[in-house]
mmCIF file of N, CA and C in Angstrom:
data_model
loop_
_atom_site.group_PDB
_atom_site.id
_atom_site.type_symbol
_atom_site.label_atom_id
_atom_site.label_comp_id
_atom_site.label_asym_id
_atom_site.label_seq_id
_atom_site.Cartn_x
_atom_site.Cartn_y
_atom_site.Cartn_z
ATOM 1 N N UNK A 1 0.864 -1.174 0.000
ATOM 2 C CA UNK A 1 0.000 0.000 0.000
ATOM 3 C C UNK A 1 0.904 1.229 0.000
ATOM 4 N N UNK A 2 1.004 1.856 -1.127
ATOM 5 C CA UNK A 2 1.932 2.977 -1.313
ATOM 6 C C UNK A 2 1.264 4.295 -0.949
ATOM 7 N N UNK A 3 2.035 5.172 -0.320
ATOM 8 C CA UNK A 3 1.529 6.467 0.107
ATOM 9 C C UNK A 3 2.642 7.501 -0.051
ATOM 10 N N UNK A 4 2.331 8.604 -0.710
ATOM 11 C CA UNK A 4 3.311 9.676 -0.902
ATOM 12 C C UNK A 4 3.639 10.297 0.449
ATOM 13 N N UNK A 5 4.868 10.671 0.645
ATOM 14 C CA UNK A 5 5.312 11.224 1.923
ATOM 15 C C UNK A 5 4.526 12.487 2.284
ATOM 16 N N UNK A 6 4.187 13.321 1.304
ATOM 17 C CA UNK A 6 3.391 14.521 1.611
ATOM 18 C C UNK A 6 2.016 14.141 2.151
ATOM 19 N N UNK A 7 1.411 13.105 1.554
ATOM 20 C CA UNK A 7 0.114 12.647 2.036
ATOM 21 C C UNK A 7 0.223 12.075 3.447
ATOM 22 N N UNK A 8 1.309 11.365 3.706
ATOM 23 C CA UNK A 8 1.503 10.796 5.037
ATOM 24 C C UNK A 8 1.642 11.902 6.076
ATOM 25 N N UNK A 9 2.443 12.915 5.750
ATOM 26 C CA UNK A 9 2.621 14.041 6.672
ATOM 27 C C UNK A 9 1.303 14.781 6.899
ATOM 28 N N UNK A 10 0.523 14.978 5.840
ATOM 29 C CA UNK A 10 -0.776 15.647 5.976
ATOM 30 C C UNK A 10 -1.711 14.831 6.872
ATOM 31 N N UNK A 11 -1.664 13.518 6.740
ATOM 32 C CA UNK A 11 -2.504 12.656 7.569
ATOM 33 C C UNK A 11 -2.081 12.748 9.035
ATOM 34 N N UNK A 12 -0.794 12.729 9.289
ATOM 35 C CA UNK A 12 -0.306 12.866 10.669
ATOM 36 C C UNK A 12 -0.736 14.205 11.264
ATOM 37 N N UNK A 13 -0.696 15.255 10.458
ATOM 38 C CA UNK A 13 -1.124 16.572 10.911
ATOM 39 C C UNK A 13 -2.615 16.563 11.264
ATOM 40 N N UNK A 14 -3.413 15.887 10.453
ATOM 41 C CA UNK A 14 -4.852 15.769 10.742
ATOM 42 C C UNK A 14 -5.088 15.056 12.064
ATOM 43 N N UNK A 15 -4.388 13.958 12.270
ATOM 44 C CA UNK A 15 -4.541 13.208 13.520
ATOM 45 C C UNK A 15 -4.115 14.072 14.704
ATOM 46 N N UNK A 16 -3.013 14.759 14.566
ATOM 47 C CA UNK A 16 -2.509 15.605 15.647
ATOM 48 C C UNK A 16 -3.510 16.694 16.026
ATOM 49 N N UNK A 17 -4.100 17.327 15.034
ATOM 50 C CA UNK A 17 -4.957 18.483 15.302
ATOM 51 C C UNK A 17 -6.452 18.155 15.430
ATOM 52 N N UNK A 18 -6.888 17.063 14.823
ATOM 53 C CA UNK A 18 -8.325 16.793 14.825
ATOM 54 C C UNK A 18 -8.697 15.416 15.363
ATOM 55 N N UNK A 19 -7.701 14.565 15.546
ATOM 56 C CA UNK A 19 -7.989 13.220 16.028
ATOM 57 C C UNK A 19 -8.394 13.202 17.486
ATOM 58 N N UNK A 20 -9.085 12.153 17.860
ATOM 59 C CA UNK A 20 -9.509 11.978 19.250
ATOM 60 C C UNK A 20 -8.394 11.320 20.043
ATOM 61 N N UNK A 21 -8.133 11.830 21.215
ATOM 62 C CA UNK A 21 -7.096 11.280 22.079
ATOM 63 C C UNK A 21 -7.403 9.816 22.368
ATOM 64 N N UNK A 22 -6.399 8.968 22.220
ATOM 65 C CA UNK A 22 -6.542 7.547 22.504
ATOM 66 C C UNK A 22 -7.040 6.719 21.329
ATOM 67 N N UNK A 23 -7.482 7.363 20.256
ATOM 68 C CA UNK A 23 -7.972 6.629 19.083
ATOM 69 C C UNK A 23 -6.802 6.200 18.202
ATOM 70 N N UNK A 24 -7.045 5.180 17.430
ATOM 71 C CA UNK A 24 -6.058 4.690 16.474
ATOM 72 C C UNK A 24 -6.568 4.997 15.075
ATOM 73 N N UNK A 25 -5.708 5.613 14.273
ATOM 74 C CA UNK A 25 -6.056 5.947 12.898
ATOM 75 C C UNK A 25 -5.024 5.317 11.966
ATOM 76 N N UNK A 26 -5.484 4.425 11.120
ATOM 77 C CA UNK A 26 -4.607 3.820 10.128
ATOM 78 C C UNK A 26 -4.500 4.752 8.925
ATOM 79 N N UNK A 27 -3.283 4.991 8.494
ATOM 80 C CA UNK A 27 -3.031 5.879 7.365
ATOM 81 C C UNK A 27 -2.595 5.023 6.190
ATOM 82 N N UNK A 28 -3.390 5.042 5.140
ATOM 83 C CA UNK A 28 -3.072 4.240 3.960
ATOM 84 C C UNK A 28 -3.303 5.020 2.682
ATOM 85 N N UNK A 29 -2.685 4.548 1.624
ATOM 86 C CA UNK A 29 -2.757 5.253 0.354
ATOM 87 C C UNK A 29 -3.773 4.717 -0.626
ATOM 88 N N UNK A 30 -4.414 3.602 -0.268
ATOM 89 C CA UNK A 30 -5.331 2.946 -1.208
ATOM 90 C C UNK A 30 -4.637 2.669 -2.543
ATOM 91 N N UNK A 31 -3.387 2.292 -2.442
ATOM 92 C CA UNK A 31 -2.570 2.042 -3.631
ATOM 93 C C UNK A 31 -1.859 0.698 -3.522
ATOM 94 N N UNK A 32 -2.619 -0.355 -3.489
ATOM 95 C CA UNK A 32 -1.994 -1.672 -3.445
ATOM 96 C C UNK A 32 -1.445 -1.998 -4.829
ATOM 97 N N UNK A 33 -0.173 -2.252 -4.877
ATOM 98 C CA UNK A 33 0.505 -2.604 -6.127
ATOM 99 C C UNK A 33 1.448 -3.764 -5.853
ATOM 100 N N UNK A 34 1.604 -4.617 -6.833
ATOM 101 C CA UNK A 34 2.598 -5.672 -6.701
ATOM 102 C C UNK A 34 3.977 -5.061 -6.936
ATOM 103 N N UNK A 35 4.994 -5.740 -6.447
ATOM 104 C CA UNK A 35 6.357 -5.288 -6.716
ATOM 105 C C UNK A 35 6.618 -5.240 -8.215
ATOM 106 N N UNK A 36 6.094 -6.224 -8.933
ATOM 107 C CA UNK A 36 6.312 -6.268 -10.372
ATOM 108 C C UNK A 36 5.667 -5.070 -11.071
ATOM 109 N N UNK A 37 4.439 -4.739 -10.691
ATOM 110 C CA UNK A 37 3.777 -3.563 -11.274
ATOM 111 C C UNK A 37 4.560 -2.293 -10.969
ATOM 112 N N UNK A 38 5.077 -2.207 -9.754
ATOM 113 C CA UNK A 38 5.848 -1.034 -9.344
ATOM 114 C C UNK A 38 7.126 -0.904 -10.163
ATOM 115 N N UNK A 39 7.834 -2.007 -10.326
ATOM 116 C CA UNK A 39 9.082 -1.988 -11.095
ATOM 117 C C UNK A 39 8.811 -1.642 -12.555
ATOM 118 N N UNK A 40 7.755 -2.190 -13.113
ATOM 119 C CA UNK A 40 7.420 -1.881 -14.511
ATOM 120 C C UNK A 40 7.138 -0.391 -14.701
ATOM 121 N N UNK A 41 6.391 0.197 -13.780
ATOM 122 C CA UNK A 41 6.096 1.622 -13.882
ATOM 123 C C UNK A 41 7.354 2.462 -13.684
ATOM 124 N N UNK A 42 8.199 2.057 -12.765
ATOM 125 C CA UNK A 42 9.462 2.755 -12.541
ATOM 126 C C UNK A 42 10.326 2.722 -13.795
ATOM 127 N N UNK A 43 10.437 1.553 -14.406
ATOM 128 C CA UNK A 43 11.215 1.441 -15.644
ATOM 129 C C UNK A 43 10.628 2.319 -16.745
ATOM 130 N N UNK A 44 9.310 2.388 -16.805
ATOM 131 C CA UNK A 44 8.652 3.236 -17.803
ATOM 132 C C UNK A 44 9.049 4.700 -17.608
ATOM 133 N N UNK A 45 9.005 5.168 -16.341
ATOM 134 C CA UNK A 45 9.386 6.557 -16.054
ATOM 135 C C UNK A 45 10.861 6.818 -16.346
ATOM 136 N N UNK A 46 11.673 5.789 -16.210
ATOM 137 C CA UNK A 46 13.102 5.927 -16.478
ATOM 138 C C UNK A 46 13.442 5.751 -17.960
ATOM 139 N N UNK A 47 12.454 5.316 -18.740
ATOM 140 C CA UNK A 47 12.711 5.068 -20.161
ATOM 141 C C UNK A 47 13.575 3.841 -20.376
ATOM 142 N N UNK A 48 13.435 2.867 -19.494
ATOM 143 C CA UNK A 48 14.246 1.645 -19.558
ATOM 144 C C UNK A 48 13.361 0.458 -19.927
ATOM 145 N N UNK A 49 13.952 -0.564 -20.546
ATOM 146 C CA UNK A 49 13.166 -1.735 -20.959
ATOM 147 C C UNK A 49 12.856 -2.686 -19.800
ATOM 148 N N UNK A 50 11.729 -3.352 -19.907
ATOM 149 C CA UNK A 50 11.348 -4.338 -18.885
ATOM 150 C C UNK A 50 12.298 -5.534 -18.888
ATOM 151 N N UNK A 51 13.108 -5.669 -19.922
ATOM 152 C CA UNK A 51 14.090 -6.749 -19.977
ATOM 153 C C UNK A 51 15.099 -6.652 -18.831
ATOM 154 N N UNK A 52 15.189 -5.506 -18.190
ATOM 155 C CA UNK A 52 16.104 -5.340 -17.054
ATOM 156 C C UNK A 52 15.608 -6.052 -15.797
ATOM 157 N N UNK A 53 14.359 -6.460 -15.787
ATOM 158 C CA UNK A 53 13.791 -7.124 -14.617
ATOM 159 C C UNK A 53 14.348 -8.537 -14.498
ATOM 160 N N UNK A 54 14.816 -8.862 -13.306
ATOM 161 C CA UNK A 54 15.238 -10.245 -13.050
ATOM 162 C C UNK A 54 14.480 -10.720 -11.811
ATOM 163 N N UNK A 55 14.112 -11.961 -11.835
ATOM 164 C CA UNK A 55 13.320 -12.528 -10.751
ATOM 165 C C UNK A 55 14.226 -13.308 -9.813
ATOM 166 N N UNK A 56 13.968 -13.170 -8.524
ATOM 167 C CA UNK A 56 14.742 -13.880 -7.513
ATOM 168 C C UNK A 56 13.777 -14.696 -6.667
ATOM 169 N N UNK A 57 14.330 -15.652 -5.965
ATOM 170 C CA UNK A 57 13.522 -16.492 -5.084
ATOM 171 C C UNK A 57 13.026 -15.644 -3.914
ATOM 172 N N UNK A 58 11.744 -15.811 -3.554
ATOM 173 C CA UNK A 58 11.200 -15.097 -2.399
ATOM 174 C C UNK A 58 11.940 -15.502 -1.142
ATOM 175 N N UNK A 59 12.084 -14.559 -0.230
ATOM 176 C CA UNK A 59 12.709 -14.872 1.056
ATOM 177 C C UNK A 59 11.707 -15.666 1.901
ATOM 178 N N UNK A 60 12.171 -16.495 2.811
ATOM 179 C CA UNK A 60 11.259 -17.239 3.672
ATOM 180 C C UNK A 60 10.367 -16.275 4.473
ATOM 181 N N UNK A 61 9.098 -16.579 4.547
ATOM 182 C CA UNK A 61 8.165 -15.734 5.283
ATOM 183 C C UNK A 61 7.780 -14.462 4.557
ATOM 184 N N UNK A 62 8.050 -14.406 3.269
ATOM 185 C CA UNK A 62 7.748 -13.218 2.467
ATOM 186 C C UNK A 62 6.260 -12.861 2.565
ATOM 187 N N UNK A 63 5.977 -11.596 2.853
ATOM 188 C CA UNK A 63 4.589 -11.135 2.904
ATOM 189 C C UNK A 63 4.057 -10.994 1.490
ATOM 190 N N UNK A 64 2.847 -11.433 1.271
ATOM 191 C CA UNK A 64 2.235 -11.356 -0.058
ATOM 192 C C UNK A 64 1.450 -10.074 -0.254
ATOM 193 N N UNK A 65 1.116 -9.429 0.858
ATOM 194 C CA UNK A 65 0.263 -8.248 0.727
ATOM 195 C C UNK A 65 0.492 -7.305 1.908
ATOM 196 N N UNK A 66 0.582 -6.031 1.605
ATOM 197 C CA UNK A 66 0.627 -4.998 2.620
ATOM 198 C C UNK A 66 -0.580 -4.100 2.358
ATOM 199 N N UNK A 67 -1.530 -4.101 3.258
ATOM 200 C CA UNK A 67 -2.742 -3.327 3.034
ATOM 201 C C UNK A 67 -3.165 -2.647 4.331
ATOM 202 N N UNK A 68 -3.608 -1.421 4.204
ATOM 203 C CA UNK A 68 -4.072 -0.643 5.337
ATOM 204 C C UNK A 68 -5.506 -0.216 5.059
ATOM 205 N N UNK A 69 -6.360 -0.399 6.044
ATOM 206 C CA UNK A 69 -7.735 0.071 5.923
ATOM 207 C C UNK A 69 -7.808 1.446 6.583
ATOM 208 N N UNK A 70 -7.841 2.487 5.756
ATOM 209 C CA UNK A 70 -7.853 3.852 6.287
ATOM 210 C C UNK A 70 -9.246 4.480 6.250
ATOM 211 N N UNK A 71 -10.279 3.645 6.181
ATOM 212 C CA UNK A 71 -11.642 4.182 6.106
ATOM 213 C C UNK A 71 -12.008 5.034 7.326
ATOM 214 N N UNK A 72 -11.571 4.630 8.503
ATOM 215 C CA UNK A 72 -11.866 5.403 9.711
ATOM 216 C C UNK A 72 -11.252 6.792 9.610
ATOM 217 N N UNK A 73 -10.032 6.853 9.137
ATOM 218 C CA UNK A 73 -9.329 8.128 8.957
ATOM 219 C C UNK A 73 -10.103 9.023 7.990
ATOM 220 N N UNK A 74 -10.555 8.439 6.914
ATOM 221 C CA UNK A 74 -11.296 9.195 5.904
ATOM 222 C C UNK A 74 -12.663 9.615 6.438
ATOM 223 N N UNK A 75 -13.321 8.715 7.108
ATOM 224 C CA UNK A 75 -14.679 8.975 7.608
ATOM 225 C C UNK A 75 -14.684 10.015 8.736
ATOM 226 N N UNK A 76 -13.811 9.833 9.720
ATOM 227 C CA UNK A 76 -13.847 10.696 10.903
ATOM 228 C C UNK A 76 -13.094 12.009 10.734
ATOM 229 N N UNK A 77 -12.032 11.994 9.955
ATOM 230 C CA UNK A 77 -11.215 13.203 9.818
ATOM 231 C C UNK A 77 -11.303 13.826 8.424
ATOM 232 N N UNK A 78 -11.962 13.132 7.507
ATOM 233 C CA UNK A 78 -12.112 13.668 6.160
ATOM 234 C C UNK A 78 -10.837 13.683 5.346
ATOM 235 N N UNK A 79 -9.847 12.929 5.802
ATOM 236 C CA UNK A 79 -8.570 12.895 5.101
ATOM 237 C C UNK A 79 -8.568 11.799 4.044
ATOM 238 N N UNK A 80 -7.947 12.090 2.927
ATOM 239 C CA UNK A 80 -7.664 11.060 1.932
ATOM 240 C C UNK A 80 -6.417 11.486 1.170
ATOM 241 N N UNK A 81 -5.710 10.542 0.605
ATOM 242 C CA UNK A 81 -4.500 10.896 -0.127
ATOM 243 C C UNK A 81 -4.820 11.778 -1.333
ATOM 244 N N UNK A 82 -3.929 12.704 -1.618
ATOM 245 C CA UNK A 82 -4.092 13.578 -2.782
ATOM 246 C C UNK A 82 -3.325 13.066 -3.990
ATOM 247 N N UNK A 83 -2.192 12.448 -3.745
ATOM 248 C CA UNK A 83 -1.348 11.977 -4.845
ATOM 249 C C UNK A 83 -1.725 10.566 -5.254
ATOM 250 N N UNK A 84 -1.798 10.333 -6.539
ATOM 251 C CA UNK A 84 -1.941 8.962 -7.006
ATOM 252 C C UNK A 84 -0.573 8.309 -6.954
ATOM 253 N N UNK A 85 -0.564 7.010 -6.976
ATOM 254 C CA UNK A 85 0.700 6.276 -6.984
ATOM 255 C C UNK A 85 1.544 6.694 -8.186
ATOM 256 N N UNK A 86 0.903 6.777 -9.335
ATOM 257 C CA UNK A 86 1.599 7.108 -10.570
ATOM 258 C C UNK A 86 2.230 8.498 -10.494
ATOM 259 N N UNK A 87 1.481 9.476 -9.972
ATOM 260 C CA UNK A 87 2.018 10.835 -9.828
ATOM 261 C C UNK A 87 3.206 10.854 -8.870
ATOM 262 N N UNK A 88 3.027 10.199 -7.740
ATOM 263 C CA UNK A 88 4.074 10.188 -6.725
ATOM 264 C C UNK A 88 5.359 9.548 -7.217
ATOM 265 N N UNK A 89 5.239 8.440 -7.931
ATOM 266 C CA UNK A 89 6.433 7.772 -8.442
ATOM 267 C C UNK A 89 7.123 8.639 -9.484
ATOM 268 N N UNK A 90 6.338 9.265 -10.341
ATOM 269 C CA UNK A 90 6.909 10.156 -11.359
ATOM 270 C C UNK A 90 7.653 11.313 -10.692
ATOM 271 N N UNK A 91 7.060 11.910 -9.661
ATOM 272 C CA UNK A 91 7.716 12.996 -8.930
ATOM 273 C C UNK A 91 9.021 12.525 -8.288
ATOM 274 N N UNK A 92 9.005 11.327 -7.731
ATOM 275 C CA UNK A 92 10.217 10.798 -7.097
ATOM 276 C C UNK A 92 11.332 10.629 -8.124
ATOM 277 N N UNK A 93 11.002 10.080 -9.282
ATOM 278 C CA UNK A 93 12.000 9.900 -10.337
ATOM 279 C C UNK A 93 12.558 11.259 -10.756
ATOM 280 N N UNK A 94 11.682 12.230 -10.931
ATOM 281 C CA UNK A 94 12.129 13.574 -11.328
ATOM 282 C C UNK A 94 13.024 14.191 -10.261
ATOM 283 N N UNK A 95 12.663 13.985 -8.971
ATOM 284 C CA UNK A 95 13.481 14.537 -7.891
ATOM 285 C C UNK A 95 14.893 13.961 -7.943
ATOM 286 N N UNK A 96 15.001 12.659 -8.111
ATOM 287 C CA UNK A 96 16.331 12.041 -8.161
ATOM 288 C C UNK A 96 17.112 12.493 -9.387
ATOM 289 N N UNK A 97 16.430 12.729 -10.479
ATOM 290 C CA UNK A 97 17.115 13.250 -11.671
ATOM 291 C C UNK A 97 17.647 14.657 -11.422
ATOM 292 N N UNK A 98 16.887 15.468 -10.720
ATOM 293 C CA UNK A 98 17.275 16.857 -10.446
ATOM 294 C C UNK A 98 18.276 16.996 -9.305
ATOM 295 N N UNK A 99 18.439 15.967 -8.502
ATOM 296 C CA UNK A 99 19.330 16.018 -7.339
ATOM 297 C C UNK A 99 20.398 14.931 -7.415
ATOM 298 N N UNK A 100 20.960 14.819 -8.559
ATOM 299 C CA UNK A 100 21.967 13.783 -8.828
ATOM 300 C C UNK A 100 23.126 13.841 -7.831
ATOM 301 N N UNK A 101 23.589 15.051 -7.521
ATOM 302 C CA UNK A 101 24.731 15.186 -6.600
ATOM 303 C C UNK A 101 24.419 14.582 -5.241
ATOM 304 N N UNK A 102 23.171 14.628 -4.817
ATOM 305 C CA UNK A 102 22.782 14.071 -3.521
ATOM 306 C C UNK A 102 22.976 12.563 -3.490
ATOM 307 N N UNK A 103 22.432 11.856 -4.489
ATOM 308 C CA UNK A 103 22.518 10.399 -4.428
ATOM 309 C C UNK A 103 23.855 9.865 -4.925
ATOM 310 N N UNK A 104 24.584 10.633 -5.717
ATOM 311 C CA UNK A 104 25.892 10.154 -6.162
ATOM 312 C C UNK A 104 26.859 10.010 -4.993
ATOM 313 N N UNK A 105 26.713 10.878 -3.987
ATOM 314 C CA UNK A 105 27.562 10.757 -2.783
ATOM 315 C C UNK A 105 27.261 9.470 -2.037
ATOM 316 N N UNK A 106 26.010 9.029 -2.093
ATOM 317 C CA UNK A 106 25.636 7.780 -1.427
ATOM 318 C C UNK A 106 26.195 6.597 -2.201
ATOM 319 N N UNK A 107 26.004 6.602 -3.504
ATOM 320 C CA UNK A 107 26.476 5.497 -4.338
ATOM 321 C C UNK A 107 27.996 5.374 -4.267
ATOM 322 N N UNK A 108 28.686 6.508 -4.224
ATOM 323 C CA UNK A 108 30.157 6.495 -4.202
ATOM 324 C C UNK A 108 30.720 6.041 -2.857
ATOM 325 N N UNK A 109 29.911 6.123 -1.809
ATOM 326 C CA UNK A 109 30.389 5.781 -0.475
ATOM 327 C C UNK A 109 30.931 6.986 0.276
ATOM 328 N N UNK A 110 30.898 8.155 -0.345
ATOM 329 C CA UNK A 110 31.410 9.379 0.270
ATOM 330 C C UNK A 110 30.778 9.645 1.635
ATOM 331 N N UNK A 111 29.520 9.309 1.779
ATOM 332 C CA UNK A 111 28.824 9.555 3.038
ATOM 333 C C UNK A 111 29.469 8.792 4.197
ATOM 334 N N UNK A 112 30.084 7.644 3.904
ATOM 335 C CA UNK A 112 30.719 6.874 4.967
ATOM 336 C C UNK A 112 31.866 7.664 5.590
ATOM 337 N N UNK A 113 32.613 8.376 4.759
ATOM 338 C CA UNK A 113 33.719 9.193 5.266
ATOM 339 C C UNK A 113 33.188 10.327 6.137
ATOM 340 N N UNK A 114 32.082 10.911 5.724
ATOM 341 C CA UNK A 114 31.460 11.980 6.512
ATOM 342 C C UNK A 114 31.081 11.461 7.899
ATOM 343 N N UNK A 115 30.394 10.325 7.946
ATOM 344 C CA UNK A 115 29.975 9.781 9.236
ATOM 345 C C UNK A 115 31.172 9.361 10.083
ATOM 346 N N UNK A 116 32.184 8.832 9.456
ATOM 347 C CA UNK A 116 33.385 8.464 10.188
ATOM 348 C C UNK A 116 34.016 9.703 10.821
ATOM 349 N N UNK A 117 34.095 10.778 10.052
ATOM 350 C CA UNK A 117 34.681 12.029 10.520
ATOM 351 C C UNK A 117 33.845 12.650 11.645
ATOM 352 N N UNK A 118 32.527 12.636 11.489
ATOM 353 C CA UNK A 118 31.644 13.307 12.429
ATOM 354 C C UNK A 118 31.380 12.499 13.708
ATOM 355 N N UNK A 119 31.371 11.170 13.610
ATOM 356 C CA UNK A 119 30.930 10.363 14.730
ATOM 357 C C UNK A 119 31.963 9.384 15.258
ATOM 358 N N UNK A 120 33.139 9.424 14.702
ATOM 359 C CA UNK A 120 34.186 8.521 15.154
ATOM 360 C C UNK A 120 34.550 8.820 16.605
ATOM 361 N N UNK A 121 34.705 7.753 17.380
ATOM 362 C CA UNK A 121 35.100 7.940 18.776
ATOM 363 C C UNK A 121 36.494 8.504 18.829
ATOM 364 N N UNK A 122 36.681 9.438 19.725
ATOM 365 C CA UNK A 122 38.011 10.070 19.859
ATOM 366 C C UNK A 122 38.586 9.818 21.213
#
């Protein structure tokens, strides 16, 4: 069940300001997708062929479904997600394209040196 981070934050804000103390509110995106569907859409946004997909053996105890019933949240607080799965994934791909320097430091391992420098015991 996929949910855009902005929608998640908006839902938390609703619970904080309008929710009843002691109540439980499940926050969900109403976007159940298989991993395969997700990868196919991601490849489409990247302009890459589905031939890049490789299948691996499921891990033991693999969950087949992640689903959240957020009807109470919608009914009592009037909240619902604004972003569709497709919009959110497209935005994420665009963000990573526009912020290449951010993720290149992660891929290169540069961040490890930063953490070593900042948090190394002295």
